[in-house]
PDB file of C-alpha atoms and ligand atoms in Angstrom:
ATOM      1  CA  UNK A   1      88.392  63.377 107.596  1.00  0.00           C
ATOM      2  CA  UNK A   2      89.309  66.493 106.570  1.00  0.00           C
ATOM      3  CA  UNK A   3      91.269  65.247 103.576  1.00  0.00           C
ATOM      4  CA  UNK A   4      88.896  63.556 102.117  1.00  0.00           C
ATOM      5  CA  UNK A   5      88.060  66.094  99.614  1.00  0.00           C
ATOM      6  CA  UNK A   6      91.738  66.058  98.547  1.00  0.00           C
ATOM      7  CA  UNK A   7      92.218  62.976  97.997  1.00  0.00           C
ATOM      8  CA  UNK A   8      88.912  62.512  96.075  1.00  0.00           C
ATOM      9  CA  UNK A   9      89.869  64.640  93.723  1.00  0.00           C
ATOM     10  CA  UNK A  10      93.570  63.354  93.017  1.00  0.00           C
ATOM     11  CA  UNK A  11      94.887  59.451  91.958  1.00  0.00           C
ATOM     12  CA  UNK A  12      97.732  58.916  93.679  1.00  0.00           C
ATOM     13  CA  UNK A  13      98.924  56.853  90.903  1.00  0.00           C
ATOM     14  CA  UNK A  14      99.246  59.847  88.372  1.00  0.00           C
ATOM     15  CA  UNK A  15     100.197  62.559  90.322  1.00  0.00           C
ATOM     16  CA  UNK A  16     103.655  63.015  92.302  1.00  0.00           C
ATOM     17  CA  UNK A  17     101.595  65.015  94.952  1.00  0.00           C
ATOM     18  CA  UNK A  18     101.534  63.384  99.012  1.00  0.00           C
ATOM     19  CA  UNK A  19      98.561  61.647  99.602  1.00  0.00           C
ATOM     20  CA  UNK A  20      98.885  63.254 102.642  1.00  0.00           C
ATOM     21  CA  UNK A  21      97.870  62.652 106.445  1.00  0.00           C
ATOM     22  CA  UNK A  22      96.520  65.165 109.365  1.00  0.00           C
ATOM     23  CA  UNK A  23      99.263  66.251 111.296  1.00  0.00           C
ATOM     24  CA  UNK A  24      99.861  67.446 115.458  1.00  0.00           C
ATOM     25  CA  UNK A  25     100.150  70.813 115.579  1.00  0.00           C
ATOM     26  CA  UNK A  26     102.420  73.008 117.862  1.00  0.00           C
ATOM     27  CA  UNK A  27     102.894  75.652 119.117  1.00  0.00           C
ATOM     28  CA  UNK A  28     104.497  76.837 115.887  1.00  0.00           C
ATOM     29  CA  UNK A  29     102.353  76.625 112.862  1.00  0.00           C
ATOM     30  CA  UNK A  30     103.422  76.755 109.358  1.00  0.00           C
ATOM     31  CA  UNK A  31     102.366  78.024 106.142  1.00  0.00           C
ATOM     32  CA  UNK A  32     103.287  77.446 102.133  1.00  0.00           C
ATOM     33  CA  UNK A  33     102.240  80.026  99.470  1.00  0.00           C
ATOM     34  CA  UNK A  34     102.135  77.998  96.121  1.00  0.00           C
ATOM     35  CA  UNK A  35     102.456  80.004  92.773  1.00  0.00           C
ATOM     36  CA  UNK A  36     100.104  77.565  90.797  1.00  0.00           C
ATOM     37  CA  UNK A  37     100.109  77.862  86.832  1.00  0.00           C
ATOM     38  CA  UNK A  38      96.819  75.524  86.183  1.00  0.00           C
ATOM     39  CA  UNK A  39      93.183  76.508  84.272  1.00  0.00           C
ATOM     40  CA  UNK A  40      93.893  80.434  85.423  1.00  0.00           C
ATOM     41  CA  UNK A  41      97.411  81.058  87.181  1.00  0.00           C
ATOM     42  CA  UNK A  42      96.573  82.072  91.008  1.00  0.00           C
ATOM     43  CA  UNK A  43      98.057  81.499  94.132  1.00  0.00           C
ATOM     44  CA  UNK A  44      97.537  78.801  96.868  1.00  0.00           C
ATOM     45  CA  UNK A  45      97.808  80.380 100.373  1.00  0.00           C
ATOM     46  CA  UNK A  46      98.112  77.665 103.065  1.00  0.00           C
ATOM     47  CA  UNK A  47      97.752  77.568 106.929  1.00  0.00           C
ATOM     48  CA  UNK A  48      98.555  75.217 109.683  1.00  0.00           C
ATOM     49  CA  UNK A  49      94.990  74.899 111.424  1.00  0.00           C
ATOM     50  CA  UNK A  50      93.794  71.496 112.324  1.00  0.00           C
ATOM     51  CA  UNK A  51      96.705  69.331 111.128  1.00  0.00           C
ATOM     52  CA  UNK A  52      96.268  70.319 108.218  1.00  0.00           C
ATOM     53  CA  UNK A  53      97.239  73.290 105.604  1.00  0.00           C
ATOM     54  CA  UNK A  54      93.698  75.264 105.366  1.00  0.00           C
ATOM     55  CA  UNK A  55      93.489  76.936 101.795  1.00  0.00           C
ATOM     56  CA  UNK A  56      92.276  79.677  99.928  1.00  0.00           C
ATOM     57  CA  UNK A  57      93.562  80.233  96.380  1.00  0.00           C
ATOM     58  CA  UNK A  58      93.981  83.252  95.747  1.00  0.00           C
ATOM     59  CA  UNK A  59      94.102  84.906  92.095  1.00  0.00           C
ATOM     60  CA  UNK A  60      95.543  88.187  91.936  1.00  0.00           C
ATOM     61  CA  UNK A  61      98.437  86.401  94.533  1.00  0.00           C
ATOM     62  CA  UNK A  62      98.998  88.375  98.380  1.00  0.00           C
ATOM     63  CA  UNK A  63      99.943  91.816  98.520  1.00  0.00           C
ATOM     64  CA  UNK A  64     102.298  93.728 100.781  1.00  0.00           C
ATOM     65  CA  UNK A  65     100.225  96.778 100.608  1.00  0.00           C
ATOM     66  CA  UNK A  66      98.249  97.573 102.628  1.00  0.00           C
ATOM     67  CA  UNK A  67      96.047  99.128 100.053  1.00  0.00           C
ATOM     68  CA  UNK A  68      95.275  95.863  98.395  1.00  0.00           C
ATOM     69  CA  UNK A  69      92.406  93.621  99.339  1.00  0.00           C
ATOM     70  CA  UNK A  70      92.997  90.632  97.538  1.00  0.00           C
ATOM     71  CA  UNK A  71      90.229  87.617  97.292  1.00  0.00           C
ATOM     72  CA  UNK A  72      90.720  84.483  98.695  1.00  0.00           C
ATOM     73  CA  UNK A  73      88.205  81.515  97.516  1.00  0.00           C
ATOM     74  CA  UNK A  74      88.508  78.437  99.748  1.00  0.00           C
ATOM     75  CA  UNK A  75      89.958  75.354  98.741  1.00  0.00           C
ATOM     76  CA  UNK A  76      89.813  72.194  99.887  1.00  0.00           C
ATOM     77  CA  UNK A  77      92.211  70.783 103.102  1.00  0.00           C
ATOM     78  CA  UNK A  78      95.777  70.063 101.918  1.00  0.00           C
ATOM     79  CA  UNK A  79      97.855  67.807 104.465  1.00  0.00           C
ATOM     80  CA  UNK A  80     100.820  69.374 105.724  1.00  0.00           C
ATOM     81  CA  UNK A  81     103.701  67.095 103.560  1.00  0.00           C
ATOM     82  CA  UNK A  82     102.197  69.336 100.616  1.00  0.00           C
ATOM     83  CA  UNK A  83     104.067  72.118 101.849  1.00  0.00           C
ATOM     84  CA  UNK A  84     107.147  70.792 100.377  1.00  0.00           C
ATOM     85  CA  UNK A  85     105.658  70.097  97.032  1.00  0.00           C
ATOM     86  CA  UNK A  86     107.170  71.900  93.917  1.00  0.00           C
ATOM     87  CA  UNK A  87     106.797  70.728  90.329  1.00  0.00           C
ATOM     88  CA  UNK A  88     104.782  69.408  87.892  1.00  0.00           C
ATOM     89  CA  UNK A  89     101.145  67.764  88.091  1.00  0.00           C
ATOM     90  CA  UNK A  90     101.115  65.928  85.038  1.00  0.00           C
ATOM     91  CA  UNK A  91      97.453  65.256  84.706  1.00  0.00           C
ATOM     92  CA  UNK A  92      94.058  65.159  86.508  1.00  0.00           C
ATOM     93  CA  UNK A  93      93.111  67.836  88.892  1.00  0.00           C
ATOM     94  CA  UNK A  94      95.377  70.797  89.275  1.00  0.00           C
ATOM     95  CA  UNK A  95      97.321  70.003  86.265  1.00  0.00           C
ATOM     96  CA  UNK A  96      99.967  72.545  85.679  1.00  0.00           C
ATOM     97  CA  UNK A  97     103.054  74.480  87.237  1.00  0.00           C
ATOM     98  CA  UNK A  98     103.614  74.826  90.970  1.00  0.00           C
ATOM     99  CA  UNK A  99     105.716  76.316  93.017  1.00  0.00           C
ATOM    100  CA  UNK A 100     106.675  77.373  96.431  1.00  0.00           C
ATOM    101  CA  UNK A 101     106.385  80.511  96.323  1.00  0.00           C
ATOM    102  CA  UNK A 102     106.997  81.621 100.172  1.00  0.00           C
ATOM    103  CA  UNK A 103     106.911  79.573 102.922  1.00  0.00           C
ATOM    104  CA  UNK A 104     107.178  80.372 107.058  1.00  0.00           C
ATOM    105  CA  UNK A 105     105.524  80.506 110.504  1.00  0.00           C
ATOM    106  CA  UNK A 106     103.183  82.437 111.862  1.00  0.00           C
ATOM    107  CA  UNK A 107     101.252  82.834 115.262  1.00  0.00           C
ATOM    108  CA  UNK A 108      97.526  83.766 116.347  1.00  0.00           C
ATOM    109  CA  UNK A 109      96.722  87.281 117.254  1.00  0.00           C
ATOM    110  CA  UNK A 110      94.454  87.147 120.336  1.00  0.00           C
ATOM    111  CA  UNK A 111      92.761  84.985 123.019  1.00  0.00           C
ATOM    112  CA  UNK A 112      91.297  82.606 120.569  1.00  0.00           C
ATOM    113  CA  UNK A 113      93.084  80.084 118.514  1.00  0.00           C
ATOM    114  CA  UNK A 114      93.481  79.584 114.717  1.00  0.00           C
ATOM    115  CA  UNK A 115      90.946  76.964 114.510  1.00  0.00           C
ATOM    116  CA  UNK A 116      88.151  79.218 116.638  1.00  0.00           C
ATOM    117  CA  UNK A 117      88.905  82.220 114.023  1.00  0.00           C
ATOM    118  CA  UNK A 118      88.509  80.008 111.038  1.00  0.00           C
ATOM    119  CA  UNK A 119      85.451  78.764 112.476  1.00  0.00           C
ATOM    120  CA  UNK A 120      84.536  82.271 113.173  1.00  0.00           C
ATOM    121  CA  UNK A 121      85.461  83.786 109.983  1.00  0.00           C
ATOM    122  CA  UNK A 122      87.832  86.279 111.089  1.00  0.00           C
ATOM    123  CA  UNK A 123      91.930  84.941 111.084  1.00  0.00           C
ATOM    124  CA  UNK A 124      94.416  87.336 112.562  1.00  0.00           C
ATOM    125  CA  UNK A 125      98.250  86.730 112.646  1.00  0.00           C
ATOM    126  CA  UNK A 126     101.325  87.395 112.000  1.00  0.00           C
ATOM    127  CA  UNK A 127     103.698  85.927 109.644  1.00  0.00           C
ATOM    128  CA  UNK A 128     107.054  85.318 109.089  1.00  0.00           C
ATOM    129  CA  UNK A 129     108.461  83.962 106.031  1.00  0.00           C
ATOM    130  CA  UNK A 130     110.670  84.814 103.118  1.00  0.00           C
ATOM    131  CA  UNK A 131     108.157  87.463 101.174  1.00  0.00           C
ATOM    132  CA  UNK A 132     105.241  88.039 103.710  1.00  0.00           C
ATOM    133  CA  UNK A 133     105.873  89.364 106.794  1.00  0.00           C
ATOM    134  CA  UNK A 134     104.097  91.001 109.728  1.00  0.00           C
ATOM    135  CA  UNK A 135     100.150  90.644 110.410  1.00  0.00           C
ATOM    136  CA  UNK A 136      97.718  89.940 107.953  1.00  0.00           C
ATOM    137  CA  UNK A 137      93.963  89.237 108.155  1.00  0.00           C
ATOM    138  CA  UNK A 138      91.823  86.738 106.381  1.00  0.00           C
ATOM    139  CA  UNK A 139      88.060  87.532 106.682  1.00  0.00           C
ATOM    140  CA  UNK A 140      85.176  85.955 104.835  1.00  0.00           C
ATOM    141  CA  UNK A 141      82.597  87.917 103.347  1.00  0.00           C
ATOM    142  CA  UNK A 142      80.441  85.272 101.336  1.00  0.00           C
ATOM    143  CA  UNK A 143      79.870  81.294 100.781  1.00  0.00           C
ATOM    144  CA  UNK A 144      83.546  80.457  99.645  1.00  0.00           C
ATOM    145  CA  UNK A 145      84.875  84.251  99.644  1.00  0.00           C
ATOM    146  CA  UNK A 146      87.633  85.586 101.941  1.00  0.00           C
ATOM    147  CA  UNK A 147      89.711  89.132 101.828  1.00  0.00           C
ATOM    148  CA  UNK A 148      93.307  88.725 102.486  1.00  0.00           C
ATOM    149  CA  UNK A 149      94.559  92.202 104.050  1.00  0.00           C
ATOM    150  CA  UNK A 150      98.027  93.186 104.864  1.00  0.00           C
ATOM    151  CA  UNK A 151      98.001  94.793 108.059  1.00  0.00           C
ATOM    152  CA  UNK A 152      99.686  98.435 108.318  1.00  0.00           C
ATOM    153  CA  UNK A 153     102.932  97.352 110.356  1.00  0.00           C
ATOM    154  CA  UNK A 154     106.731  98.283 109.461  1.00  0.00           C
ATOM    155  CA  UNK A 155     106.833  95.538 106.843  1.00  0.00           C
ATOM    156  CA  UNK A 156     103.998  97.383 104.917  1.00  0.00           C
ATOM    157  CA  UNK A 157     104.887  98.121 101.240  1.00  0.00           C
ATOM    158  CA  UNK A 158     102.916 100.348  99.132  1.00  0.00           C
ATOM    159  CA  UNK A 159     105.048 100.145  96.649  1.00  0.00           C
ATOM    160  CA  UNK A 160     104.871  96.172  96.449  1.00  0.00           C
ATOM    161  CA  UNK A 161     105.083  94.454  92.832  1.00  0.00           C
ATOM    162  CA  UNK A 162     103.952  90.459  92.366  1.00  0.00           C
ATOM    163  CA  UNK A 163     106.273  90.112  89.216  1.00  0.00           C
ATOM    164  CA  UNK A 164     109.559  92.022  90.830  1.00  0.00           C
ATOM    165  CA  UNK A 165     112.131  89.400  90.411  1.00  0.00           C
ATOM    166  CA  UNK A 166     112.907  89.210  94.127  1.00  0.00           C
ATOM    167  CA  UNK A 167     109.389  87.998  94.647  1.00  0.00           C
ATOM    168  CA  UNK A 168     108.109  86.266  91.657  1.00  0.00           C
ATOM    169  CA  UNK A 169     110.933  83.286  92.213  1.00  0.00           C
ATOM    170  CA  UNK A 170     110.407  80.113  94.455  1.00  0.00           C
ATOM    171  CA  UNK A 171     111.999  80.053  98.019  1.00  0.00           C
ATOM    172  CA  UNK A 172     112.845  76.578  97.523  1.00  0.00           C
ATOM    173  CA  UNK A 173     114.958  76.402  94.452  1.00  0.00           C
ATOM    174  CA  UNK A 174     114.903  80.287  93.440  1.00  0.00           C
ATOM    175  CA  UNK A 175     114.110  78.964  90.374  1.00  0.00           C
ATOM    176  CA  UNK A 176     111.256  80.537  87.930  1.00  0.00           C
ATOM    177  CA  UNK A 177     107.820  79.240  86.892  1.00  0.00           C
ATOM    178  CA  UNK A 178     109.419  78.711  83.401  1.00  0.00           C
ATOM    179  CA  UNK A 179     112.604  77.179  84.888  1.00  0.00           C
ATOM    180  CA  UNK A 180     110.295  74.870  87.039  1.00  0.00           C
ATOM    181  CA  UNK A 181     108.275  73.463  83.783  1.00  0.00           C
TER     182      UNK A 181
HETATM  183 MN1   MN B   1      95.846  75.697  93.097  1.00  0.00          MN
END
């Protein structure tokens, strides 16, 4: 069920994107960060909750700092096999660049688990993948809207930069958006 809205708005016979199915979790849950060149370039920030990637897409892309609140509109349910997507969507919905921009584990922060928070509206955790590391929090505000905060931790950068070349390339291929189209 909920990938329905996915794979409403996709056909499967255009697009090289996984039509997807809902996944066990673990105790280890995953997350993808897709740099996605479409209508308005943004970022797709995607977490293991449900058996499937929850996402927010996220414009100005996540920030390091501390000192950054950066907006997160909700997307609809990806299934977890689109973590290893990179490419091209050719046509139809999404069409553009994308690539994988970071990708990890993290865990909960607390009693409750990730699917309570994101029911709640408050996710804490901590991450650990290539670019983001340390905790973060996601919490909504309004309708669709979410704030995704770094956390002040030892892997806090003030001085963070979304085009420096060690971040701006994908952990996959370390290739660049122009490279990738
Ligand atoms: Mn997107």
């Amino acid at each position: 069920m909920p990938l329905k809205e996915y794979r409403r708005k996709r056909d499967f016979e255009t697009t090289p994107e996984p039509r997807g199915r809902v996944a066990r979790t673990g105790a280890v849950r995953h997350f993808v960060i897709h740099k996605h060149d479409a209508t308005h370039l943004h970022y797709d920030l995607r977490l293991e909750i449900g058996g499937v990637y929850a996402s927010w897409a996220v414009p100005k892309g996540p920030s390091m700092n501390p000192a950054d609140k950066r907006l997160a509109v909700a997307v609809e349910d990806h299934p977890i096999e689109y973590g290893e997507f990179e490419g091209i969507i050719p046509a139809g919905y999404g069409v553009g660049t994308v690539m994988q921009w970071d990708t990890g584990v993290f865990t909960v922060v607390g009693d409750k688990s990730a699917e309570e928070q994101l029911e709640e509206g408050e996710i804490r955790i901590v991450m650990l993948g290539k670019k983001l590391k340390g905790g973060f929090t996601l919490v909504h505000t309004k309708g669709k809207n979410w704030l995704f905060l770094k956390k002040r931790d030892e892997y806090a950068d003030p001085d963070w930069a979304q085009e420096a070349p060690k971040v701006s390339k994908s952990v996959k291929t370390g290739r660049t958006m122009k490279q990738i189209r």
